[in-house]
Every structure is written in structure tokens, then in C-alpha cells.
Short mmCIF file of C-alpha atoms in Angstrom, two decimals:
data_model
loop_
_atom_site.label_atom_id
_atom_site.label_comp_id
_atom_site.label_asym_id
_atom_site.label_seq_id
_atom_site.Cartn_x
_atom_site.Cartn_y
_atom_site.Cartn_z
CA MET A 1 52.65 -82.56 -36.58
CA GLN A 2 55.46 -85.09 -36.98
CA LYS A 3 58.18 -84.53 -39.55
CA VAL A 4 61.11 -86.59 -40.84
CA SER A 5 63.45 -86.21 -43.79
CA LEU A 6 65.41 -88.69 -45.89
CA LYS A 7 68.40 -87.78 -48.03
CA TRP A 8 69.96 -90.08 -50.61
CA ILE A 9 73.65 -90.91 -49.93
CA ASP A 10 74.59 -93.46 -52.61
CA GLY A 11 73.41 -96.86 -53.92
CA LEU A 12 70.15 -97.34 -52.04
CA ARG A 13 71.38 -95.74 -48.82
CA PHE A 14 69.61 -92.77 -47.26
CA VAL A 15 70.29 -90.85 -44.09
CA VAL A 16 67.15 -90.23 -42.05
CA ASN A 17 66.65 -87.26 -39.72
CA ASP A 18 63.95 -86.25 -37.29
CA GLU A 19 63.24 -82.75 -36.00
CA ALA A 20 65.46 -83.26 -32.95
CA SER A 21 68.44 -84.09 -35.27
CA HIS A 22 68.57 -87.79 -34.48
CA SER A 23 69.75 -89.69 -37.52
CA PHE A 24 70.45 -93.16 -38.83
CA VAL A 25 71.11 -94.85 -42.14
CA ILE A 26 68.65 -97.06 -44.00
CA ASP A 27 69.72 -99.48 -46.70
CA THR A 28 68.51 -102.70 -48.27
CA LYS A 29 69.57 -106.16 -49.38
CA LYS A 30 72.34 -106.71 -51.94
CA GLU A 31 69.97 -108.69 -54.18
CA VAL A 32 67.94 -105.55 -54.81
CA GLY A 33 70.89 -103.18 -55.17
CA GLY A 34 71.64 -102.25 -51.56
CA THR A 35 74.78 -102.66 -49.47
CA GLU A 36 73.12 -103.93 -46.26
CA THR A 37 74.57 -101.22 -44.02
CA GLY A 38 71.34 -100.40 -42.19
CA PHE A 39 67.74 -101.23 -41.43
CA GLN A 40 65.38 -101.77 -44.37
CA PRO A 41 62.33 -99.48 -44.64
CA VAL A 42 60.02 -102.50 -44.69
CA ASP A 43 61.26 -103.56 -41.24
CA LEU A 44 60.70 -100.09 -39.76
CA ILE A 45 56.93 -100.32 -39.84
CA LEU A 46 57.27 -103.34 -37.51
CA VAL A 47 59.64 -101.38 -35.26
CA SER A 48 57.21 -98.47 -35.21
CA LEU A 49 54.28 -100.64 -34.12
CA ALA A 50 56.25 -102.65 -31.55
CA GLY A 51 57.97 -99.56 -30.19
CA CYS A 52 54.72 -97.65 -29.81
CA MET A 53 53.10 -100.49 -27.86
CA ALA A 54 56.21 -101.24 -25.81
CA PHE A 55 56.56 -97.58 -24.78
CA ASP A 56 52.92 -97.47 -23.67
CA MET A 57 53.20 -100.74 -21.77
CA VAL A 58 56.51 -100.03 -19.98
CA SER A 59 55.39 -96.50 -19.19
CA ILE A 60 52.14 -97.65 -17.56
CA LEU A 61 53.76 -100.64 -15.80
CA LYS A 62 56.23 -98.21 -14.20
CA LYS A 63 53.39 -95.95 -13.07
CA MET A 64 51.77 -99.05 -11.52
CA HIS A 65 55.09 -99.72 -9.69
CA ALA A 66 55.38 -103.12 -11.35
CA ASP A 67 58.66 -104.90 -10.55
CA LEU A 68 59.93 -104.67 -14.13
CA LYS A 69 63.35 -106.28 -14.63
CA HIS A 70 63.29 -106.90 -18.37
CA PHE A 71 60.88 -106.31 -21.23
CA SER A 72 61.28 -107.25 -24.87
CA VAL A 73 59.21 -107.57 -28.01
CA THR A 74 59.79 -109.63 -31.12
CA VAL A 75 57.73 -108.89 -34.21
CA GLU A 76 57.26 -111.17 -37.17
CA GLY A 77 55.60 -109.99 -40.35
CA GLU A 78 54.35 -112.18 -43.19
CA ARG A 79 54.21 -110.51 -46.59
CA ALA A 80 52.21 -111.21 -49.73
CA SER A 81 54.18 -113.26 -52.27
CA GLU A 82 53.35 -110.93 -55.17
CA HIS A 83 53.95 -107.16 -55.61
CA PRO A 84 53.13 -105.05 -53.72
CA LYS A 85 54.45 -107.36 -51.02
CA ARG A 86 52.36 -105.80 -48.28
CA TYR A 87 52.21 -107.27 -44.77
CA THR A 88 49.28 -109.63 -44.48
CA ARG A 89 49.92 -110.77 -40.89
CA VAL A 90 51.93 -109.33 -38.04
CA LEU A 91 52.63 -111.15 -34.77
CA LEU A 92 53.98 -109.31 -31.72
CA LYS A 93 55.41 -111.35 -28.83
CA PHE A 94 55.86 -109.53 -25.54
CA LYS A 95 58.18 -111.00 -22.93
CA THR A 96 58.85 -109.88 -19.37
CA ASN A 97 59.94 -111.18 -15.97
CA LYS A 98 57.87 -113.39 -13.68
CA GLU A 99 57.56 -110.68 -10.98
CA VAL A 100 55.18 -108.81 -13.31
CA LYS A 101 51.62 -110.00 -12.74
CA GLU A 102 50.00 -111.50 -15.81
CA THR A 103 46.83 -109.47 -15.14
CA ASP A 104 48.89 -106.26 -15.08
CA LEU A 105 50.69 -107.17 -18.30
CA LEU A 106 47.38 -107.85 -20.05
CA LYS A 107 45.86 -104.69 -18.65
CA VAL A 108 48.63 -102.43 -19.97
CA PHE A 109 48.59 -104.27 -23.30
CA GLU A 110 44.86 -103.64 -23.65
CA LEU A 111 45.28 -99.97 -22.71
CA SER A 112 47.89 -99.60 -25.44
CA ARG A 113 45.93 -101.54 -28.09
CA ASP A 114 42.53 -100.04 -27.31
CA LYS A 115 43.36 -96.51 -26.19
CA TYR A 116 46.87 -95.17 -26.66
CA CYS A 117 48.84 -96.71 -29.50
CA SER A 118 48.82 -94.21 -32.38
CA VAL A 119 50.69 -96.59 -34.70
CA PHE A 120 48.31 -99.52 -34.11
CA TRP A 121 45.37 -97.24 -34.95
CA THR A 122 47.13 -95.78 -37.98
CA LEU A 123 47.42 -99.36 -39.24
CA LYS A 124 43.76 -100.06 -38.45
CA THR A 125 42.38 -96.89 -40.08
CA PRO A 126 44.36 -95.81 -43.15
CA PRO A 127 45.43 -92.15 -43.18
CA GLU A 128 44.98 -89.95 -46.23
CA ILE A 129 48.32 -89.98 -48.05
CA SER A 130 49.23 -87.23 -50.51
CA PHE A 131 52.30 -86.34 -52.53
CA ALA A 132 54.20 -83.33 -53.85
CA PHE A 133 57.20 -83.04 -56.17
CA GLU A 134 59.98 -80.54 -56.64
CA ILE A 135 62.61 -80.55 -59.34
CA GLU A 136 65.28 -77.88 -58.98
CA MET B 1 59.07 -113.27 -43.26
CA GLN B 2 60.49 -110.10 -41.71
CA LYS B 3 61.58 -110.14 -38.08
CA VAL B 4 62.77 -107.46 -35.66
CA SER B 5 63.31 -107.39 -31.91
CA LEU B 6 63.20 -104.65 -29.29
CA LYS B 7 64.84 -104.86 -25.90
CA TRP B 8 64.21 -102.44 -23.04
CA ILE B 9 67.35 -100.61 -21.84
CA ASP B 10 66.08 -98.10 -19.25
CA GLY B 11 63.56 -95.25 -19.00
CA LEU B 12 61.68 -95.53 -22.27
CA ARG B 13 64.73 -96.49 -24.32
CA PHE B 14 64.87 -99.69 -26.30
CA VAL B 15 67.54 -101.12 -28.57
CA VAL B 16 66.14 -102.42 -31.84
CA ASN B 17 67.71 -105.23 -33.90
CA ASP B 18 66.97 -106.74 -37.28
CA GLU B 19 67.98 -110.21 -38.47
CA ALA B 20 71.20 -108.87 -40.02
CA SER B 21 72.25 -107.46 -36.60
CA HIS B 22 71.78 -103.81 -37.47
CA SER B 23 70.71 -101.90 -34.42
CA PHE B 24 69.69 -98.48 -33.20
CA VAL B 25 68.12 -96.91 -30.13
CA ILE B 26 64.57 -95.60 -29.92
CA ASP B 27 63.44 -93.18 -27.24
CA THR B 28 60.78 -90.53 -26.73
CA LYS B 29 60.16 -87.00 -25.50
CA LYS B 30 61.01 -85.94 -21.93
CA GLU B 31 57.40 -84.82 -21.32
CA VAL B 32 56.26 -88.45 -21.58
CA GLY B 33 59.15 -89.96 -19.63
CA GLY B 34 61.83 -90.38 -22.28
CA THR B 35 65.35 -88.98 -22.55
CA GLU B 36 65.24 -87.97 -26.25
CA THR B 37 68.29 -90.02 -27.24
CA GLY B 38 66.80 -91.52 -30.39
CA PHE B 39 63.97 -91.66 -32.92
CA GLN B 40 60.42 -91.97 -31.60
CA PRO B 41 58.38 -95.01 -32.72
CA VAL B 42 55.64 -92.75 -34.06
CA ASP B 43 58.11 -91.14 -36.50
CA LEU B 44 59.33 -94.50 -37.80
CA ILE B 45 56.11 -95.32 -39.64
CA LEU B 46 56.75 -92.15 -41.69
CA VAL B 47 60.37 -93.21 -42.29
CA SER B 48 59.17 -96.67 -43.32
CA LEU B 49 56.73 -95.29 -45.90
CA ALA B 50 59.09 -92.64 -47.29
CA GLY B 51 62.04 -95.05 -47.36
CA CYS B 52 60.06 -97.72 -49.18
CA MET B 53 58.93 -95.29 -51.88
CA ALA B 54 62.33 -93.58 -52.15
CA PHE B 55 64.11 -96.94 -52.60
CA ASP B 56 61.70 -97.94 -55.38
CA MET B 57 62.00 -94.58 -57.10
CA VAL B 58 65.81 -94.23 -56.94
CA SER B 59 66.24 -97.88 -57.92
CA ILE B 60 64.09 -97.52 -61.04
CA LEU B 61 65.50 -94.10 -61.96
CA LYS B 62 68.98 -95.64 -61.92
CA LYS B 63 67.82 -98.50 -64.15
CA MET B 64 66.45 -95.84 -66.53
CA HIS B 65 69.90 -94.17 -66.48
CA ALA B 66 68.41 -90.94 -65.17
CA ASP B 67 71.02 -88.29 -64.33
CA LEU B 68 70.35 -88.42 -60.60
CA LYS B 69 72.47 -86.00 -58.58
CA HIS B 70 70.36 -85.70 -55.43
CA PHE B 71 67.11 -87.11 -54.14
CA SER B 72 65.36 -86.38 -50.87
CA VAL B 73 62.00 -86.86 -49.22
CA THR B 74 60.36 -84.96 -46.40
CA VAL B 75 57.32 -86.45 -44.71
CA GLU B 76 54.81 -84.61 -42.56
CA GLY B 77 52.18 -86.43 -40.56
CA GLU B 78 49.12 -84.88 -38.91
CA ARG B 79 47.75 -86.75 -35.92
CA ALA B 80 44.36 -86.86 -34.26
CA SER B 81 44.14 -84.56 -31.25
CA GLU B 82 42.62 -87.24 -28.97
CA HIS B 83 43.92 -90.71 -28.03
CA PRO B 84 44.76 -92.82 -29.91
CA LYS B 85 46.59 -90.06 -31.78
CA ARG B 86 46.63 -91.90 -35.08
CA TYR B 87 47.89 -90.28 -38.25
CA THR B 88 45.00 -88.78 -40.16
CA ARG B 89 47.03 -87.24 -43.01
CA VAL B 90 50.49 -87.89 -44.35
CA LEU B 91 52.21 -85.72 -46.96
CA LEU B 92 55.36 -86.88 -48.77
CA LYS B 93 57.42 -84.32 -50.70
CA PHE B 94 59.95 -85.70 -53.17
CA LYS B 95 62.75 -83.46 -54.37
CA THR B 96 65.40 -84.11 -57.00
CA ASN B 97 67.65 -82.29 -59.47
CA LYS B 98 66.52 -80.58 -62.67
CA GLU B 99 68.33 -83.06 -64.96
CA VAL B 100 65.73 -85.67 -63.98
CA LYS B 101 62.76 -85.44 -66.35
CA GLU B 102 59.48 -84.68 -64.65
CA THR B 103 57.76 -87.44 -66.66
CA ASP B 104 60.35 -89.96 -65.44
CA LEU B 105 59.96 -88.81 -61.83
CA LEU B 106 56.18 -89.19 -62.01
CA LYS B 107 56.48 -92.56 -63.77
CA VAL B 108 58.71 -94.06 -61.06
CA PHE B 109 56.52 -92.54 -58.36
CA GLU B 110 53.44 -94.19 -59.86
CA LEU B 111 55.24 -97.53 -60.21
CA SER B 112 56.11 -97.38 -56.51
CA ARG B 113 52.67 -96.23 -55.35
CA ASP B 114 50.66 -98.54 -57.61
CA LYS B 115 52.85 -101.63 -57.89
CA TYR B 116 55.86 -102.00 -55.65
CA CYS B 117 55.64 -100.19 -52.32
CA SER B 118 54.86 -102.80 -49.67
CA VAL B 119 54.59 -100.19 -46.90
CA PHE B 120 52.13 -97.98 -48.82
CA TRP B 121 49.92 -101.03 -49.40
CA THR B 122 50.23 -102.16 -45.80
CA LEU B 123 48.86 -98.75 -44.82
CA LYS B 124 46.06 -99.01 -47.40
CA THR B 125 44.98 -102.54 -46.45
CA PRO B 126 45.34 -103.28 -42.73
CA PRO B 127 47.21 -106.49 -41.90
CA GLU B 128 45.90 -108.96 -39.34
CA ILE B 129 47.73 -108.16 -36.09
CA SER B 130 47.99 -110.74 -33.32
CA PHE B 131 49.73 -110.92 -29.97
CA ALA B 132 51.45 -113.40 -27.66
CA PHE B 133 52.81 -113.04 -24.13
CA GLU B 134 55.53 -114.74 -22.16
CA ILE B 135 56.34 -114.22 -18.49
CA GLU B 136 59.43 -116.02 -17.27
#
């Protein structure tokens, strides 16, 4: 079971907490009423996917004793032009150093995509989402 | 177009940046090689969904001049027991103060769920996900 909580601060700012008490602030663009002091929720689904795959890939590359000097991911998401502006396409670009064999990079990528990445598979197979309300 | 980037720091820590230069650190549990210094990627998909809905709801409640004193969301996600440990169920609990009318709370919730929330609809209708690699 994973659990997070979000608490409204002001404007459209919320502080987010996980169960280990990590926290950060989310916000949004001025044009929709935010103050731009933190990541937007819509960007975090891209971070979640890229982070999940990157963690798998770096973790397995290290187990394979790959000579990893740097590793980065950029993610671009295209959204529908009309509400709800859902993501229609997502492109992940993985970049690493030349000492890492291309076959190893592709192998760990495929292991993440096909076997380990919980976020990729959540996006492929929609979870059941339910809601509850409390007014006190 | 939304764009984020992730850069490996050490262990399984990455620094995440958006296009407005906000940044934070993601990490993971010690049992899988992390150092627990930041949010896990798998939690961020829950934050993304809850944040998206909370922003819609608070934004519309304010436009309706609702007497909003506090607003919070907790999100629980159940994952499959076998790899890939995708989310199978997600429960969002919205909580606010008693001066907010229940009918208004439900109305803004439905507007978010049915019309505005890009993350909810990304989870309902899987985007096309593609990949690129660069070794340099």
C-alpha cells in the first residue's frame, strides 16, 4: 500500500507528504491562478514514469557492473487540445555515457518496460479509482 | 507540450527539473538500494492525480465563493503483489470544512473527474509511450 497526502496552503499551492515525511510544494501557472512556486501536478505523472524506469535501469546497470558515469532522462508529453487535456503521447529520451554498452542499455530498458516498471504498467492498464468525501 | 528532466546524482537519487527550473530530489527505499532522501517515483503518480483534482476543485470552489478554510486529500494505492507491481486500486479521500456545502463539493469533484482533470483521463485512456536512446 502506498499513501500520500496533500494539504492546501493558499492560492493553488499544496504541500505534499509521503509516509516517510518527505515533502514538497506543488503549484501551477499564474494564468490559471497559481503562483508558480513549485512543480505542477500534470508534470508529476511524467516524473513518476521516467523516475520509475530510470531507477530500474540504473539499479540493474550497477548490478551488471556497467561503467556508469552519467545517466539522464528527458520526458516530453503532448496533451489533447480540448478538456480534459490528457496526455496523448509521451516520449522518454534516455542518455548515458559511451562506456555503457548499447546492448546493456537496451537490455535494462526492456527489463524495466516489460517486467519491473510499476508506473509504466499502471499507465498501460488503468487502475480502479474510487473516491470518498469528508466535511467536518 | 510538457517537459521534465531527470539527472542521476548517485545511488538511486535523481534531481528532477521542470521547464520553470523548479527542482526536487527523488530517491527510494534502502531495501532496493536507495537512501530514502526524497519521494519515490511510484508515489508521484498518486500525487499527480490527487494534485490535478485538488487544483480543479479548489479553483472552482473559489470561483463559486465557497467559504473554504481547509482542503486536503489523502491517496492510497494498492499494488499488484507480483512484478510489475502496477496500481490495481487507487482511493482518493477529499476533506474540507463544514462551511462548504456538500452539493458544491460534489459538483466541483464531478467537474474535475468528468471534464477537467488531465491526469485522471491520462490514467483512463493510456497515452502512446515511445522511447529514444543516446550514448555519448
